mmCIF file of C-alpha atoms and ligand atoms in Angstrom:
data_model
loop_
_atom_site.group_PDB
_atom_site.id
_atom_site.type_symbol
_atom_site.label_atom_id
_atom_site.label_comp_id
_atom_site.label_asym_id
_atom_site.label_seq_id
_atom_site.Cartn_x
_atom_site.Cartn_y
_atom_site.Cartn_z
ATOM 1 C CA MET A 1 32.578 -43.023 -0.427
ATOM 2 C CA LYS A 2 29.123 -42.291 -1.824
ATOM 3 C CA PRO A 3 28.391 -43.624 -5.308
ATOM 4 C CA ALA A 4 28.635 -40.871 -7.919
ATOM 5 C CA LYS A 5 27.171 -40.227 -11.312
ATOM 6 C CA LEU A 6 27.916 -38.006 -14.265
ATOM 7 C CA SER A 7 25.473 -35.198 -14.797
ATOM 8 C CA PHE A 8 25.254 -32.002 -16.829
ATOM 9 C CA ILE A 9 24.887 -28.794 -14.851
ATOM 10 C CA ASN A 10 24.594 -25.622 -16.936
ATOM 11 C CA GLY A 11 25.831 -27.664 -19.864
ATOM 12 C CA ARG A 12 29.031 -28.771 -18.120
ATOM 13 C CA PRO A 13 29.770 -32.395 -17.292
ATOM 14 C CA THR A 14 29.970 -32.702 -13.515
ATOM 15 C CA ILE A 15 30.331 -35.574 -11.079
ATOM 16 C CA VAL A 16 27.583 -35.479 -8.466
ATOM 17 C CA ASP A 17 26.361 -37.812 -5.704
ATOM 18 C CA TYR A 18 24.294 -40.617 -7.144
ATOM 19 C CA ASP A 19 21.119 -39.481 -5.331
ATOM 20 C CA THR A 20 21.411 -35.818 -6.364
ATOM 21 C CA ARG A 21 18.481 -34.597 -8.400
ATOM 22 C CA VAL A 22 19.690 -32.123 -10.961
ATOM 23 C CA ARG A 23 17.209 -29.370 -11.725
ATOM 24 C CA HIS A 24 16.469 -28.223 -15.232
ATOM 25 C CA ASP A 25 14.637 -24.997 -14.551
ATOM 26 C CA ASN A 26 14.379 -24.100 -18.205
ATOM 27 C CA ASP A 27 13.073 -27.468 -19.143
ATOM 28 C CA GLN A 28 9.381 -27.318 -20.058
ATOM 29 C CA ALA A 29 8.679 -30.834 -18.906
ATOM 30 C CA TYR A 30 10.360 -30.061 -15.604
ATOM 31 C CA ASN A 31 8.213 -26.985 -15.103
ATOM 32 C CA TYR A 32 5.081 -28.879 -15.981
ATOM 33 C CA HIS A 33 5.864 -31.533 -13.382
ATOM 34 C CA ARG A 34 6.731 -28.903 -10.836
ATOM 35 C CA ARG A 35 3.331 -27.262 -11.288
ATOM 36 C CA VAL A 36 1.633 -30.594 -10.761
ATOM 37 C CA ALA A 37 3.836 -31.186 -7.716
ATOM 38 C CA ASP A 38 2.862 -27.793 -6.236
ATOM 39 C CA ASP A 39 -0.833 -28.631 -6.500
ATOM 40 C CA GLU A 40 -0.139 -31.987 -4.924
ATOM 41 C CA TYR A 41 1.779 -30.218 -2.140
ATOM 42 C CA VAL A 42 -1.055 -27.854 -1.233
ATOM 43 C CA GLY A 43 -3.590 -30.667 -1.522
ATOM 44 C CA PHE A 44 -1.613 -32.864 0.803
ATOM 45 C CA TYR A 45 -1.844 -30.442 3.724
ATOM 46 C CA LYS A 46 -5.597 -30.250 3.270
ATOM 47 C CA SER A 47 -6.072 -34.009 3.045
ATOM 48 C CA GLN A 48 -7.885 -36.083 5.641
ATOM 49 C CA GLU A 49 -4.884 -38.447 5.596
ATOM 50 C CA TRP A 50 -2.581 -35.649 6.812
ATOM 51 C CA ARG A 51 -5.047 -34.309 9.378
ATOM 52 C CA THR A 52 -5.458 -37.725 10.964
ATOM 53 C CA LEU A 53 -1.721 -38.379 11.036
ATOM 54 C CA ARG A 54 -1.062 -34.913 12.445
ATOM 55 C CA LYS A 55 -3.405 -35.646 15.357
ATOM 56 C CA GLN A 56 -1.697 -38.998 15.968
ATOM 57 C CA ILE A 57 1.754 -37.394 16.061
ATOM 58 C CA LEU A 58 0.627 -34.718 18.534
ATOM 59 C CA GLU A 59 -0.767 -37.501 20.739
ATOM 60 C CA ARG A 60 2.420 -39.569 20.373
ATOM 61 C CA ASP A 61 4.521 -36.559 21.437
ATOM 62 C CA LEU A 62 2.173 -35.875 24.385
ATOM 63 C CA GLY A 63 1.392 -32.450 22.933
ATOM 64 C CA LEU A 64 4.900 -31.207 23.697
ATOM 65 C CA CYS A 65 7.419 -29.455 21.457
ATOM 66 C CA GLN A 66 10.181 -31.994 20.773
ATOM 67 C CA ARG A 67 12.869 -29.329 20.884
ATOM 68 C CA CYS A 68 12.047 -27.270 23.949
ATOM 69 C CA GLY A 69 9.315 -29.098 25.855
ATOM 70 C CA MET A 70 6.769 -26.265 25.703
ATOM 71 C CA PRO A 71 3.220 -26.971 24.434
ATOM 72 C CA ALA A 72 3.348 -27.994 20.757
ATOM 73 C CA GLU A 73 1.364 -26.056 18.183
ATOM 74 C CA LEU A 74 2.150 -27.842 14.930
ATOM 75 C CA VAL A 75 3.587 -30.976 13.342
ATOM 76 C CA ASP A 76 6.762 -30.556 11.332
ATOM 77 C CA HIS A 77 8.553 -32.681 8.733
ATOM 78 C CA ILE A 78 12.078 -33.223 10.086
ATOM 79 C CA ILE A 79 13.313 -33.507 6.512
ATOM 80 C CA PRO A 80 11.102 -30.967 4.704
ATOM 81 C CA SER A 81 8.391 -32.615 2.628
ATOM 82 C CA LYS A 82 9.549 -30.612 -0.410
ATOM 83 C CA ASP A 83 12.965 -32.275 -0.143
ATOM 84 C CA ASP A 84 11.679 -35.758 0.461
ATOM 85 C CA TRP A 85 8.148 -36.142 -0.783
ATOM 86 C CA ASP A 86 8.137 -39.937 -0.347
ATOM 87 C CA ASP A 87 8.702 -39.615 3.384
ATOM 88 C CA ARG A 88 5.832 -37.182 3.988
ATOM 89 C CA LEU A 89 3.682 -39.748 5.829
ATOM 90 C CA ASN A 90 6.475 -41.482 7.719
ATOM 91 C CA PRO A 91 5.901 -40.955 11.468
ATOM 92 C CA ASP A 92 9.675 -41.169 12.045
ATOM 93 C CA ASN A 93 10.071 -38.053 9.906
ATOM 94 C CA LEU A 94 7.462 -36.095 11.881
ATOM 95 C CA GLN A 95 7.777 -34.148 15.097
ATOM 96 C CA SER A 96 5.573 -31.838 17.173
ATOM 97 C CA LEU A 97 6.983 -28.337 17.591
ATOM 98 C CA CYS A 98 6.004 -25.050 19.187
ATOM 99 C CA ARG A 99 5.734 -22.018 16.899
ATOM 100 C CA GLU A 100 9.011 -20.511 18.122
ATOM 101 C CA CYS A 101 11.096 -23.642 17.467
ATOM 102 C CA HIS A 102 9.405 -24.091 14.094
ATOM 103 C CA ARG A 103 10.265 -20.503 13.144
ATOM 104 C CA ILE A 104 13.936 -21.084 14.004
ATOM 105 C CA LYS A 105 14.058 -24.353 12.070
ATOM 106 C CA THR A 106 12.315 -22.907 9.013
ATOM 107 C CA LYS A 107 14.625 -19.906 8.935
ATOM 108 C CA ARG A 108 17.669 -22.210 8.984
ATOM 109 C CA GLU A 109 16.200 -24.259 6.146
ATOM 110 C CA TRP A 110 15.468 -21.132 4.126
ATOM 111 C CA MET A 111 19.008 -19.848 4.610
ATOM 112 C CA LYS A 112 20.470 -23.199 3.662
ATOM 113 C CA HIS A 113 18.333 -23.337 0.538
ATOM 114 C CA HIS A 114 19.009 -19.778 -0.593
ATOM 115 C CA LYS A 115 22.595 -19.328 0.499
ATOM 116 C CA GLY A 116 23.865 -22.870 0.149
ATOM 117 C CA SER A 117 25.836 -24.130 3.081
ATOM 118 C CA GLU A 118 27.376 -20.688 3.630
ATOM 119 C CA ARG A 119 27.771 -20.121 7.330
ATOM 120 C CA TYR A 120 25.615 -17.560 9.017
ATOM 121 C CA MET A 121 25.323 -16.662 12.651
ATOM 122 C CA GLU A 122 22.364 -15.264 14.539
ATOM 123 C CA VAL A 123 22.807 -12.887 17.433
ATOM 124 C CA ASN A 124 20.007 -13.215 19.964
ATOM 125 C CA MET A 125 19.520 -10.544 22.595
ATOM 126 C CA VAL A 126 17.534 -12.165 25.385
ATOM 127 C CA CYS A 127 16.160 -9.744 27.965
ATOM 128 C CA GLY A 128 13.861 -10.179 30.931
ATOM 129 C CA LEU A 129 13.502 -9.658 34.650
ATOM 130 C CA PRO A 130 15.698 -11.612 37.065
ATOM 131 C CA ALA A 131 14.389 -15.190 37.349
ATOM 132 C CA SER A 132 12.114 -14.715 34.311
ATOM 133 C CA GLY A 133 13.573 -17.822 32.647
ATOM 134 C CA LYS A 134 16.136 -16.301 30.242
ATOM 135 C CA THR A 135 18.782 -18.975 30.777
ATOM 136 C CA THR A 136 16.186 -21.731 30.504
ATOM 137 C CA TYR A 137 14.973 -20.257 27.207
ATOM 138 C CA VAL A 138 18.520 -20.165 25.831
ATOM 139 C CA LYS A 139 19.295 -23.719 26.959
ATOM 140 C CA ARG A 140 16.135 -24.920 25.211
ATOM 141 C CA HIS A 141 16.910 -23.241 21.908
ATOM 142 C CA MET A 142 20.688 -23.345 21.635
ATOM 143 C CA THR A 143 22.606 -25.639 19.287
ATOM 144 C CA ASP A 144 25.855 -27.448 20.078
ATOM 145 C CA HIS A 145 28.010 -24.698 18.569
ATOM 146 C CA ASP A 146 26.849 -21.493 20.251
ATOM 147 C CA LEU A 147 28.356 -18.782 22.384
ATOM 148 C CA ILE A 148 26.549 -17.526 25.482
ATOM 149 C CA TYR A 149 27.392 -14.122 26.890
ATOM 150 C CA ASP A 150 25.592 -13.940 30.236
ATOM 151 C CA TYR A 151 26.142 -10.560 31.840
ATOM 152 C CA ASP A 152 25.291 -11.644 35.399
ATOM 153 C CA GLU A 153 27.464 -14.748 35.225
ATOM 154 C CA LEU A 154 30.400 -12.672 34.002
ATOM 155 C CA MET A 155 29.896 -10.065 36.698
ATOM 156 C CA GLN A 156 29.912 -12.782 39.314
ATOM 157 C CA ALA A 157 32.943 -14.528 37.863
ATOM 158 C CA LEU A 158 34.991 -11.340 37.583
ATOM 159 C CA THR A 159 34.158 -9.845 40.966
ATOM 160 C CA GLY A 160 33.920 -12.946 43.141
ATOM 161 C CA LEU A 161 30.875 -11.295 44.701
ATOM 162 C CA PRO A 162 27.605 -13.107 45.388
ATOM 163 C CA SER A 163 25.098 -13.412 42.551
ATOM 164 C CA ARG A 164 23.548 -10.147 41.325
ATOM 165 C CA SER A 165 25.941 -7.846 43.167
ATOM 166 C CA ARG A 166 27.162 -4.976 41.012
ATOM 167 C CA ASN A 167 30.516 -3.305 40.739
ATOM 168 C CA HIS A 168 30.465 -0.352 38.336
ATOM 169 C CA ASP A 169 34.164 -0.497 37.503
ATOM 170 C CA VAL A 170 33.854 -4.150 36.537
ATOM 171 C CA HIS A 171 30.771 -3.259 34.453
ATOM 172 C CA ASP A 172 32.969 -1.158 32.146
ATOM 173 C CA TYR A 173 35.323 -4.060 31.553
ATOM 174 C CA ILE A 174 32.510 -6.489 30.862
ATOM 175 C CA MET A 175 31.112 -4.079 28.263
ATOM 176 C CA LEU A 176 34.557 -3.542 26.756
ATOM 177 C CA PHE A 177 34.876 -7.279 26.357
ATOM 178 C CA LEU A 178 31.466 -7.391 24.628
ATOM 179 C CA ASP A 179 32.458 -4.578 22.221
ATOM 180 C CA GLN A 180 35.581 -6.420 21.124
ATOM 181 C CA MET A 181 33.848 -9.759 21.016
ATOM 182 C CA LEU A 182 30.991 -8.531 18.797
ATOM 183 C CA ARG A 183 33.398 -6.911 16.341
ATOM 184 C CA LYS A 184 35.282 -10.173 15.896
ATOM 185 C CA LEU A 185 32.108 -12.257 15.778
ATOM 186 C CA LYS A 186 30.507 -10.088 13.103
ATOM 187 C CA ALA A 187 33.571 -10.455 10.922
ATOM 188 C CA GLU A 188 34.086 -14.171 11.428
ATOM 189 C CA GLN A 189 30.565 -15.510 12.134
ATOM 190 C CA THR A 190 32.157 -18.260 14.149
ATOM 191 C CA PHE A 191 29.043 -19.753 15.751
ATOM 192 C CA ASN A 192 25.502 -20.803 14.889
ATOM 193 C CA ASN A 193 24.128 -18.485 17.560
ATOM 194 C CA VAL A 194 25.397 -15.886 19.957
ATOM 195 C CA TRP A 195 23.131 -15.396 22.964
ATOM 196 C CA ILE A 196 23.428 -12.164 24.894
ATOM 197 C CA ILE A 197 21.596 -12.506 28.194
ATOM 198 C CA ARG A 198 20.767 -9.256 29.987
ATOM 199 C CA THR A 199 17.975 -7.806 32.110
ATOM 200 C CA LEU A 200 17.488 -4.597 30.116
ATOM 201 C CA PRO A 201 18.015 -3.615 26.495
ATOM 202 C CA ASP A 202 21.204 -1.681 25.786
ATOM 203 C CA GLU A 203 21.540 0.994 23.102
ATOM 204 C CA ARG A 204 25.287 0.543 22.949
ATOM 205 C CA ILE A 205 24.895 -3.114 22.023
ATOM 206 C CA ASP A 206 22.193 -2.247 19.465
ATOM 207 C CA GLY A 207 24.570 0.323 18.002
ATOM 208 C CA LEU A 208 27.300 -2.287 17.626
ATOM 209 C CA LEU A 209 24.873 -4.604 15.867
ATOM 210 C CA ALA A 210 23.251 -1.928 13.712
ATOM 211 C CA ASN A 211 24.703 -3.173 10.430
ATOM 212 C CA TYR A 212 24.371 -6.865 11.201
ATOM 213 C CA HIS A 213 21.371 -8.559 9.625
ATOM 214 C CA HIS A 214 20.741 -11.605 11.753
ATOM 215 C CA VAL A 215 19.794 -10.071 15.081
ATOM 216 C CA ASN A 216 16.791 -11.177 17.126
ATOM 217 C CA HIS A 217 15.472 -9.285 20.125
ATOM 218 C CA ILE A 218 13.654 -11.600 22.486
ATOM 219 C CA LEU A 219 11.855 -10.561 25.642
ATOM 220 C CA ILE A 220 11.047 -13.293 28.134
ATOM 221 C CA ASP A 221 7.674 -12.049 29.272
ATOM 222 C CA THR A 222 7.073 -13.410 32.760
ATOM 223 C CA ASP A 223 4.750 -11.982 35.385
ATOM 224 C CA PRO A 224 6.899 -9.968 37.851
ATOM 225 C CA LYS A 225 5.070 -11.654 40.737
ATOM 226 C CA ILE A 226 6.272 -15.040 39.522
ATOM 227 C CA CYS A 227 9.859 -13.754 39.176
ATOM 228 C CA LEU A 228 9.815 -12.417 42.704
ATOM 229 C CA GLN A 229 8.432 -15.680 44.024
ATOM 230 C CA ARG A 230 11.217 -17.629 42.295
ATOM 231 C CA LEU A 231 13.882 -15.277 43.690
ATOM 232 C CA LYS A 232 12.524 -15.797 47.192
ATOM 233 C CA GLN A 233 12.593 -19.554 46.718
ATOM 234 C CA ARG A 234 16.219 -19.297 45.606
ATOM 235 C CA LYS A 235 16.919 -17.065 48.605
ATOM 236 C CA GLN A 236 18.321 -14.385 46.278
ATOM 237 C CA THR A 237 17.953 -10.961 47.810
ATOM 238 C CA ILE A 238 18.194 -8.267 45.178
ATOM 239 C CA ALA A 239 16.721 -4.820 44.723
ATOM 240 C CA PHE A 240 13.840 -6.211 42.692
ATOM 241 C CA THR A 241 11.606 -3.134 42.960
ATOM 242 C CA GLU A 242 14.396 -0.936 41.602
ATOM 243 C CA ILE A 243 15.039 -3.303 38.712
ATOM 244 C CA LEU A 244 11.305 -3.559 37.981
ATOM 245 C CA ASN A 245 11.154 0.228 37.856
ATOM 246 C CA SER A 246 13.806 0.556 35.167
ATOM 247 C CA PHE A 247 12.373 -2.473 33.405
ATOM 248 C CA GLU A 248 8.963 -0.849 33.086
ATOM 249 C CA LYS A 249 10.538 2.297 31.663
ATOM 250 C CA ALA A 250 12.618 0.371 29.120
ATOM 251 C CA ASP A 251 11.729 0.321 25.434
ATOM 252 C CA PHE A 252 10.887 -3.192 24.239
ATOM 253 C CA LYS A 253 9.138 -2.085 21.012
ATOM 254 C CA HIS A 254 11.400 -4.062 18.697
ATOM 255 C CA PHE A 255 11.430 -7.174 20.888
ATOM 256 C CA ARG A 256 9.532 -10.346 20.156
ATOM 257 C CA ARG A 257 7.712 -11.351 23.336
ATOM 258 C CA VAL A 258 7.981 -14.964 24.450
ATOM 259 C CA LYS A 259 5.419 -15.847 27.080
ATOM 260 C CA ASN A 260 6.836 -17.855 29.926
ATOM 261 C CA ARG A 261 4.473 -19.799 32.090
HETATM 262 ZN ZN1 LIG B 301 9.734 -25.344 21.138
#
């Protein structure tokens, strides 16, 4: 058991973990120190000390994002510097990240800070051409408590047909399953993330998610020539030109584009 201490929160005696710092927002001295701390915070990120260390960390991590392996763009405090100021220069608390992974991490931290430990689940629609790297993207960004709904995998599993064959009757059942699944998921928020992997956007799915706040639309933006090359290497024969046609007509306005090299 962690050592505890007695503290006063909103005037009530409360037992808290020994290392908990209790805030006194109305306390003048507290506010004064916070102001000083904010200046110190901004100053820190401008300091030569930080710039040098930042460069060293990027070199240590070989310029790669430590979560997904893509080129790193920034250096992140694993435990946010605001939460643990003393550890701000500890290399063990620093990691190189790409912008996308940093965005995901920061959003989680924000939610945790503002909503406590209340569970919330993000639904990520991941679209892109066949062989554009959708599954790879999901595997790089998923946590250990996620649900992956991969349309093509389901189609294959339920028809017993070779990869990328289509059966329109089975399509209806796969979509029915998604309808039911999303209803239950929205109510229960069972997972950290739900990943919906599809080639094209789908208005029916967007409709089902219309009143859900944590939805991301991600487009894996890969050159069609590269996709086709990969499909040939995998000896997958599909009607690529047809798919590319509908893909180019599709509306990706509200999608965030992730470049895949
Ligand atoms: Zn990354």
